[in-house]
PDB file of C-alpha atoms in Angstrom:
ATOM      1  CA  MET A1432     -29.999 -46.517 -13.893  1.00  0.00           C
ATOM      2  CA  LYS A1433     -33.428 -47.893 -12.762  1.00  0.00           C
ATOM      3  CA  ARG A1434     -31.857 -50.154 -10.250  1.00  0.00           C
ATOM      4  CA  LEU A1435     -29.976 -47.100  -8.806  1.00  0.00           C
ATOM      5  CA  LYS A1436     -33.261 -45.225  -8.507  1.00  0.00           C
ATOM      6  CA  THR A1437     -34.981 -48.535  -6.890  1.00  0.00           C
ATOM      7  CA  LEU A1438     -32.063 -48.603  -4.396  1.00  0.00           C
ATOM      8  CA  ARG A1439     -32.284 -44.947  -3.670  1.00  0.00           C
ATOM      9  CA  VAL A1440     -36.006 -45.327  -2.890  1.00  0.00           C
ATOM     10  CA  PHE A1441     -35.426 -48.476  -0.805  1.00  0.00           C
ATOM     11  CA  SER A1442     -32.776 -46.818   1.213  1.00  0.00           C
ATOM     12  CA  LEU A1443     -34.767 -43.823   2.004  1.00  0.00           C
ATOM     13  CA  SER A1444     -37.727 -45.890   3.022  1.00  0.00           C
ATOM     14  CA  ILE A1445     -35.497 -47.900   5.438  1.00  0.00           C
ATOM     15  CA  ALA A1446     -34.048 -44.580   6.769  1.00  0.00           C
ATOM     16  CA  VAL A1447     -37.592 -43.085   7.402  1.00  0.00           C
ATOM     17  CA  SER A1448     -38.653 -46.409   9.154  1.00  0.00           C
ATOM     18  CA  LEU A1449     -35.639 -46.463  11.531  1.00  0.00           C
ATOM     19  CA  ALA A1450     -36.132 -42.819  12.338  1.00  0.00           C
ATOM     20  CA  LEU A1451     -39.687 -43.209  13.090  1.00  0.00           C
ATOM     21  CA  ALA A1452     -39.154 -46.321  15.022  1.00  0.00           C
ATOM     22  CA  ALA A1453     -36.497 -44.475  17.202  1.00  0.00           C
ATOM     23  CA  CYS A1454     -39.032 -41.717  18.019  1.00  0.00           C
ATOM     24  CA  ASP A1455     -41.733 -43.951  19.070  1.00  0.00           C
ATOM     25  CA  SER A1456     -41.922 -44.066  22.805  1.00  0.00           C
ATOM     26  CA  GLY A1457     -45.367 -45.996  22.592  1.00  0.00           C
ATOM     27  CA  ASP A1458     -46.974 -43.466  24.831  1.00  0.00           C
ATOM     28  CA  VAL A1459     -48.096 -40.824  22.455  1.00  0.00           C
ATOM     29  CA  GLU A1460     -48.141 -40.626  18.638  1.00  0.00           C
ATOM     30  CA  PRO A1461     -46.222 -37.861  17.647  1.00  0.00           C
ATOM     31  CA  GLU A1462     -47.275 -35.452  14.802  1.00  0.00           C
ATOM     32  CA  LEU A1463     -44.359 -35.488  12.172  1.00  0.00           C
ATOM     33  CA  THR A1464     -44.053 -33.088   9.345  1.00  0.00           C
ATOM     34  CA  THR A1465     -41.298 -33.838   7.023  1.00  0.00           C
ATOM     35  CA  THR A1466     -39.937 -31.982   3.884  1.00  0.00           C
ATOM     36  CA  SER A1467     -37.790 -33.454   1.265  1.00  0.00           C
ATOM     37  CA  SER A1468     -35.933 -31.922  -1.725  1.00  0.00           C
ATOM     38  CA  ILE A1469     -35.056 -33.175  -5.178  1.00  0.00           C
ATOM     39  CA  VAL A1470     -31.300 -33.500  -5.965  1.00  0.00           C
ATOM     40  CA  GLY A1471     -30.487 -30.812  -8.367  1.00  0.00           C
ATOM     41  CA  GLN A1472     -33.177 -28.234  -6.986  1.00  0.00           C
ATOM     42  CA  THR A1473     -32.239 -24.716  -8.089  1.00  0.00           C
ATOM     43  CA  THR A1474     -34.635 -22.865  -6.293  1.00  0.00           C
ATOM     44  CA  ALA A1475     -34.028 -21.168  -2.867  1.00  0.00           C
ATOM     45  CA  PRO A1476     -36.073 -22.148   0.087  1.00  0.00           C
ATOM     46  CA  ASP A1477     -38.728 -19.858   1.727  1.00  0.00           C
ATOM     47  CA  PRO A1478     -36.860 -17.786   4.068  1.00  0.00           C
ATOM     48  CA  ASP A1479     -39.854 -17.966   6.463  1.00  0.00           C
ATOM     49  CA  THR A1480     -40.074 -21.677   7.597  1.00  0.00           C
ATOM     50  CA  THR A1481     -42.177 -23.516  10.228  1.00  0.00           C
ATOM     51  CA  THR A1482     -41.553 -27.160  11.243  1.00  0.00           C
ATOM     52  CA  THR A1483     -43.959 -29.109  13.518  1.00  0.00           C
ATOM     53  CA  VAL A1484     -42.713 -32.133  15.153  1.00  0.00           C
ATOM     54  CA  GLY A1485     -44.519 -33.851  18.060  1.00  0.00           C
ATOM     55  CA  GLY A1486     -46.882 -30.843  18.634  1.00  0.00           C
ATOM     56  CA  ASP A1487     -43.705 -28.321  18.945  1.00  0.00           C
ATOM     57  CA  THR A1488     -43.529 -25.812  16.417  1.00  0.00           C
ATOM     58  CA  THR A1489     -40.324 -24.013  15.584  1.00  0.00           C
ATOM     59  CA  SER A1490     -40.236 -21.004  13.168  1.00  0.00           C
ATOM     60  CA  THR A1491     -36.939 -19.907  11.451  1.00  0.00           C
ATOM     61  CA  THR A1492     -36.763 -16.499   9.902  1.00  0.00           C
ATOM     62  CA  LEU A1493     -33.608 -15.458   8.114  1.00  0.00           C
ATOM     63  CA  VAL A1494     -32.974 -11.540   8.402  1.00  0.00           C
ATOM     64  CA  GLY A1495     -30.101  -9.293   7.720  1.00  0.00           C
ATOM     65  CA  GLN A1496     -28.615  -7.881   4.604  1.00  0.00           C
ATOM     66  CA  ALA A1497     -24.932  -7.266   3.426  1.00  0.00           C
ATOM     67  CA  VAL A1498     -24.166  -3.716   3.350  1.00  0.00           C
ATOM     68  CA  ASP A1499     -23.983  -3.200  -0.379  1.00  0.00           C
ATOM     69  CA  SER A1500     -23.127   0.701  -0.698  1.00  0.00           C
ATOM     70  CA  TYR A1501     -21.719   3.373   1.599  1.00  0.00           C
ATOM     71  CA  ASP A1502     -20.579   6.796   1.213  1.00  0.00           C
ATOM     72  CA  VAL A1503     -17.429   8.207   3.229  1.00  0.00           C
ATOM     73  CA  VAL A1504     -18.999  11.649   4.600  1.00  0.00           C
ATOM     74  CA  VAL A1505     -15.873  12.612   6.575  1.00  0.00           C
ATOM     75  CA  ARG A1506     -12.288  11.658   6.115  1.00  0.00           C
ATOM     76  CA  GLU A1507     -10.051  13.008   8.896  1.00  0.00           C
ATOM     77  CA  SER A1508      -6.190  12.330   8.541  1.00  0.00           C
ATOM     78  CA  THR A1509      -3.951  12.288  11.531  1.00  0.00           C
ATOM     79  CA  ASP A1510      -0.595  11.103  12.491  1.00  0.00           C
ATOM     80  CA  ASP A1511      -2.024   7.800  13.695  1.00  0.00           C
ATOM     81  CA  GLY A1512      -3.994   7.243  10.413  1.00  0.00           C
ATOM     82  CA  GLU A1513      -7.268   8.113   8.990  1.00  0.00           C
ATOM     83  CA  THR A1514     -10.692   8.103  10.541  1.00  0.00           C
ATOM     84  CA  LEU A1515     -13.764   7.390   8.309  1.00  0.00           C
ATOM     85  CA  TYR A1516     -17.169   8.658   8.954  1.00  0.00           C
ATOM     86  CA  ILE A1517     -19.579   6.625   6.975  1.00  0.00           C
ATOM     87  CA  VAL A1518     -23.177   6.531   6.106  1.00  0.00           C
ATOM     88  CA  VAL A1519     -24.851   3.186   4.957  1.00  0.00           C
ATOM     89  CA  PRO A1520     -28.549   2.977   3.670  1.00  0.00           C
ATOM     90  CA  PRO A1521     -31.111   2.198   6.523  1.00  0.00           C
ATOM     91  CA  GLY A1522     -31.480  -1.628   6.364  1.00  0.00           C
ATOM     92  CA  ASP A1523     -32.224  -4.924   8.325  1.00  0.00           C
ATOM     93  CA  TYR A1524     -28.638  -5.248   9.222  1.00  0.00           C
ATOM     94  CA  THR A1525     -27.227  -7.977  11.758  1.00  0.00           C
ATOM     95  CA  ALA A1526     -24.134  -7.715  13.924  1.00  0.00           C
ATOM     96  CA  ILE A1527     -22.416 -10.111  11.472  1.00  0.00           C
ATOM     97  CA  ASP A1528     -23.204  -7.830   8.501  1.00  0.00           C
ATOM     98  CA  LEU A1529     -21.790  -4.915  10.083  1.00  0.00           C
ATOM     99  CA  GLU A1530     -18.720  -6.925  11.238  1.00  0.00           C
ATOM    100  CA  ASN A1531     -18.094  -8.154   7.664  1.00  0.00           C
ATOM    101  CA  PHE A1532     -18.367  -4.681   6.461  1.00  0.00           C
ATOM    102  CA  ILE A1533     -15.755  -3.400   8.727  1.00  0.00           C
ATOM    103  CA  GLY A1534     -13.661  -6.400   7.830  1.00  0.00           C
ATOM    104  CA  ASP A1535     -13.911  -5.542   3.999  1.00  0.00           C
ATOM    105  CA  LEU A1536     -13.166  -1.820   4.745  1.00  0.00           C
ATOM    106  CA  ILE A1537     -10.044  -2.966   6.578  1.00  0.00           C
ATOM    107  CA  GLU A1538      -8.960  -5.026   3.613  1.00  0.00           C
ATOM    108  CA  GLY A1539     -10.059  -2.441   0.812  1.00  0.00           C
ATOM    109  CA  ASP A1540      -9.346   0.742   2.063  1.00  0.00           C
ATOM    110  CA  GLY A1541      -5.751   0.754   3.154  1.00  0.00           C
ATOM    111  CA  GLY A1542      -6.568  -0.061   6.743  1.00  0.00           C
ATOM    112  CA  PRO A1543      -8.241   2.938   8.348  1.00  0.00           C
ATOM    113  CA  GLU A1544      -7.221   3.757  12.015  1.00  0.00           C
ATOM    114  CA  SER A1545     -10.989   4.380  13.045  1.00  0.00           C
ATOM    115  CA  VAL A1546     -14.114   4.066  11.398  1.00  0.00           C
ATOM    116  CA  GLU A1547     -17.596   5.461  12.578  1.00  0.00           C
ATOM    117  CA  VAL A1548     -20.720   3.661  10.778  1.00  0.00           C
ATOM    118  CA  PHE A1549     -24.141   5.423  10.873  1.00  0.00           C
ATOM    119  CA  ASP A1550     -27.309   4.856   8.848  1.00  0.00           C
ATOM    120  CA  ASP A1551     -28.319   8.679   8.827  1.00  0.00           C
ATOM    121  CA  ALA A1552     -26.016  11.328   7.703  1.00  0.00           C
ATOM    122  CA  GLU A1553     -27.652  13.928  10.212  1.00  0.00           C
ATOM    123  CA  ALA A1554     -26.600  11.622  12.992  1.00  0.00           C
ATOM    124  CA  ILE A1555     -23.121  12.069  11.674  1.00  0.00           C
ATOM    125  CA  ASP A1556     -23.486  15.681  11.899  1.00  0.00           C
ATOM    126  CA  SER A1557     -24.774  15.453  15.486  1.00  0.00           C
ATOM    127  CA  TYR A1558     -21.810  13.308  16.553  1.00  0.00           C
ATOM    128  CA  LEU A1559     -19.297  15.537  14.991  1.00  0.00           C
ATOM    129  CA  LYS A1560     -20.495  18.665  17.020  1.00  0.00           C
ATOM    130  CA  ASN A1561     -18.739  19.480  20.262  1.00  0.00           C
ATOM    131  CA  GLU A1562     -20.297  17.670  23.162  1.00  0.00           C
ATOM    132  CA  SER A1563     -21.373  20.930  24.866  1.00  0.00           C
ATOM    133  CA  GLU A1564     -23.350  21.727  21.584  1.00  0.00           C
ATOM    134  CA  GLN A1565     -25.311  18.611  21.344  1.00  0.00           C
ATOM    135  CA  THR A1566     -28.756  18.684  22.147  1.00  0.00           C
ATOM    136  CA  ALA A1567     -31.043  15.830  23.611  1.00  0.00           C
ATOM    137  CA  GLY A1568     -32.292  15.411  19.829  1.00  0.00           C
ATOM    138  CA  ASP A1569     -28.800  15.060  18.663  1.00  0.00           C
ATOM    139  CA  LEU A1570     -28.026  12.396  21.370  1.00  0.00           C
ATOM    140  CA  ALA A1571     -31.042  10.463  20.517  1.00  0.00           C
ATOM    141  CA  ALA A1572     -29.979  10.532  16.680  1.00  0.00           C
ATOM    142  CA  ILE A1573     -26.741   9.290  17.546  1.00  0.00           C
ATOM    143  CA  ASP A1574     -28.024   6.472  19.649  1.00  0.00           C
ATOM    144  CA  ALA A1575     -30.467   5.456  16.977  1.00  0.00           C
ATOM    145  CA  HIS A1576     -28.285   5.699  14.063  1.00  0.00           C
ATOM    146  CA  HIS A1577     -24.520   4.953  15.214  1.00  0.00           C
ATOM    147  CA  LEU A1578     -24.119   1.199  14.295  1.00  0.00           C
ATOM    148  CA  VAL A1579     -20.607   0.168  14.757  1.00  0.00           C
ATOM    149  CA  SER A1580     -16.968   1.579  15.445  1.00  0.00           C
ATOM    150  CA  LEU A1581     -13.503   0.465  14.380  1.00  0.00           C
ATOM    151  CA  ILE A1582     -11.117   1.604  17.246  1.00  0.00           C
ATOM    152  CA  ASP A1583      -7.308   1.704  16.774  1.00  0.00           C
ATOM    153  CA  GLY A1584      -7.698  -0.546  13.614  1.00  0.00           C
ATOM    154  CA  ARG A1585      -8.197  -3.504  15.777  1.00  0.00           C
ATOM    155  CA  THR A1586     -11.311  -3.249  18.110  1.00  0.00           C
ATOM    156  CA  ILE A1587     -14.717  -3.583  16.672  1.00  0.00           C
ATOM    157  CA  LYS A1588     -17.292  -1.829  19.036  1.00  0.00           C
ATOM    158  CA  PHE A1589     -20.933  -2.216  18.612  1.00  0.00           C
ATOM    159  CA  GLN A1590     -23.056   1.041  19.011  1.00  0.00           C
ATOM    160  CA  GLY A1591     -26.618   2.099  19.560  1.00  0.00           C
ATOM    161  CA  PRO A1592     -29.094  -0.380  18.525  1.00  0.00           C
ATOM    162  CA  PHE A1593     -26.433  -2.967  18.522  1.00  0.00           C
ATOM    163  CA  ALA A1594     -24.750  -1.964  21.821  1.00  0.00           C
ATOM    164  CA  ASP A1595     -25.677  -5.259  23.381  1.00  0.00           C
ATOM    165  CA  GLU A1596     -23.293  -7.056  21.040  1.00  0.00           C
ATOM    166  CA  GLY A1597     -20.351  -5.471  23.165  1.00  0.00           C
ATOM    167  CA  GLU A1598     -16.913  -5.114  21.556  1.00  0.00           C
ATOM    168  CA  TYR A1599     -14.011  -7.207  20.744  1.00  0.00           C
ATOM    169  CA  ALA A1600     -10.487  -7.436  19.140  1.00  0.00           C
ATOM    170  CA  ILE A1601     -10.335  -8.519  15.506  1.00  0.00           C
ATOM    171  CA  GLY A1602      -8.914 -11.758  15.237  1.00  0.00           C
ATOM    172  CA  SER A1603      -9.798 -13.055  18.580  1.00  0.00           C
TER     173      SER A1603
END
C-alpha cells in the first residue's frame, strides 16, 4: 500500500513537471494556481469559483434550478388535446431547466397538446383576456412572466425573458 502511494505521488510529480515545462515559453513566468482534490471527497465544490493562470482570471458561476413544483391553473380540452396553463414559483431558471420541465410534462401528464408556463398567476389571467381587453400593464406582465410554451405537442418556444432562445422542434 505504501509503495502504491509513493508511485501515485511520483506520477503526479512527473505530470505536474511536464505540464509546467510545456507551458514555459521562456519569456514570461506565468502565475499558476492549481487546485487538487482528494479521491473520495464527498463535499460539493463552491459554486462560485475563480481560476488564475498566467494573469488571466476566469470566473465560473453555476446558476439555474430545476422546476420542483407547479400548479395547473387552467386546463382546456379540445378535439386536438389539452392545453395547460401552468404557474411555477419564481426562480433562477435557465432555458435548459424549462426545457427539462416541458419534457417531464410530456412524459408524465399524458402528452398535452400545448402548454403555457408562467411564473406569476396574474400574468396568466392577463394572457387569457381577449386581446382587445389587454392593457399595457397586462402586456408588460405577460412579457415579464411568460417563460415557455409547448406548441402542437412537439415545438418548444421560449417566451418573455427567454425569447432570445428561440424555438425548436423536440427531438431535433
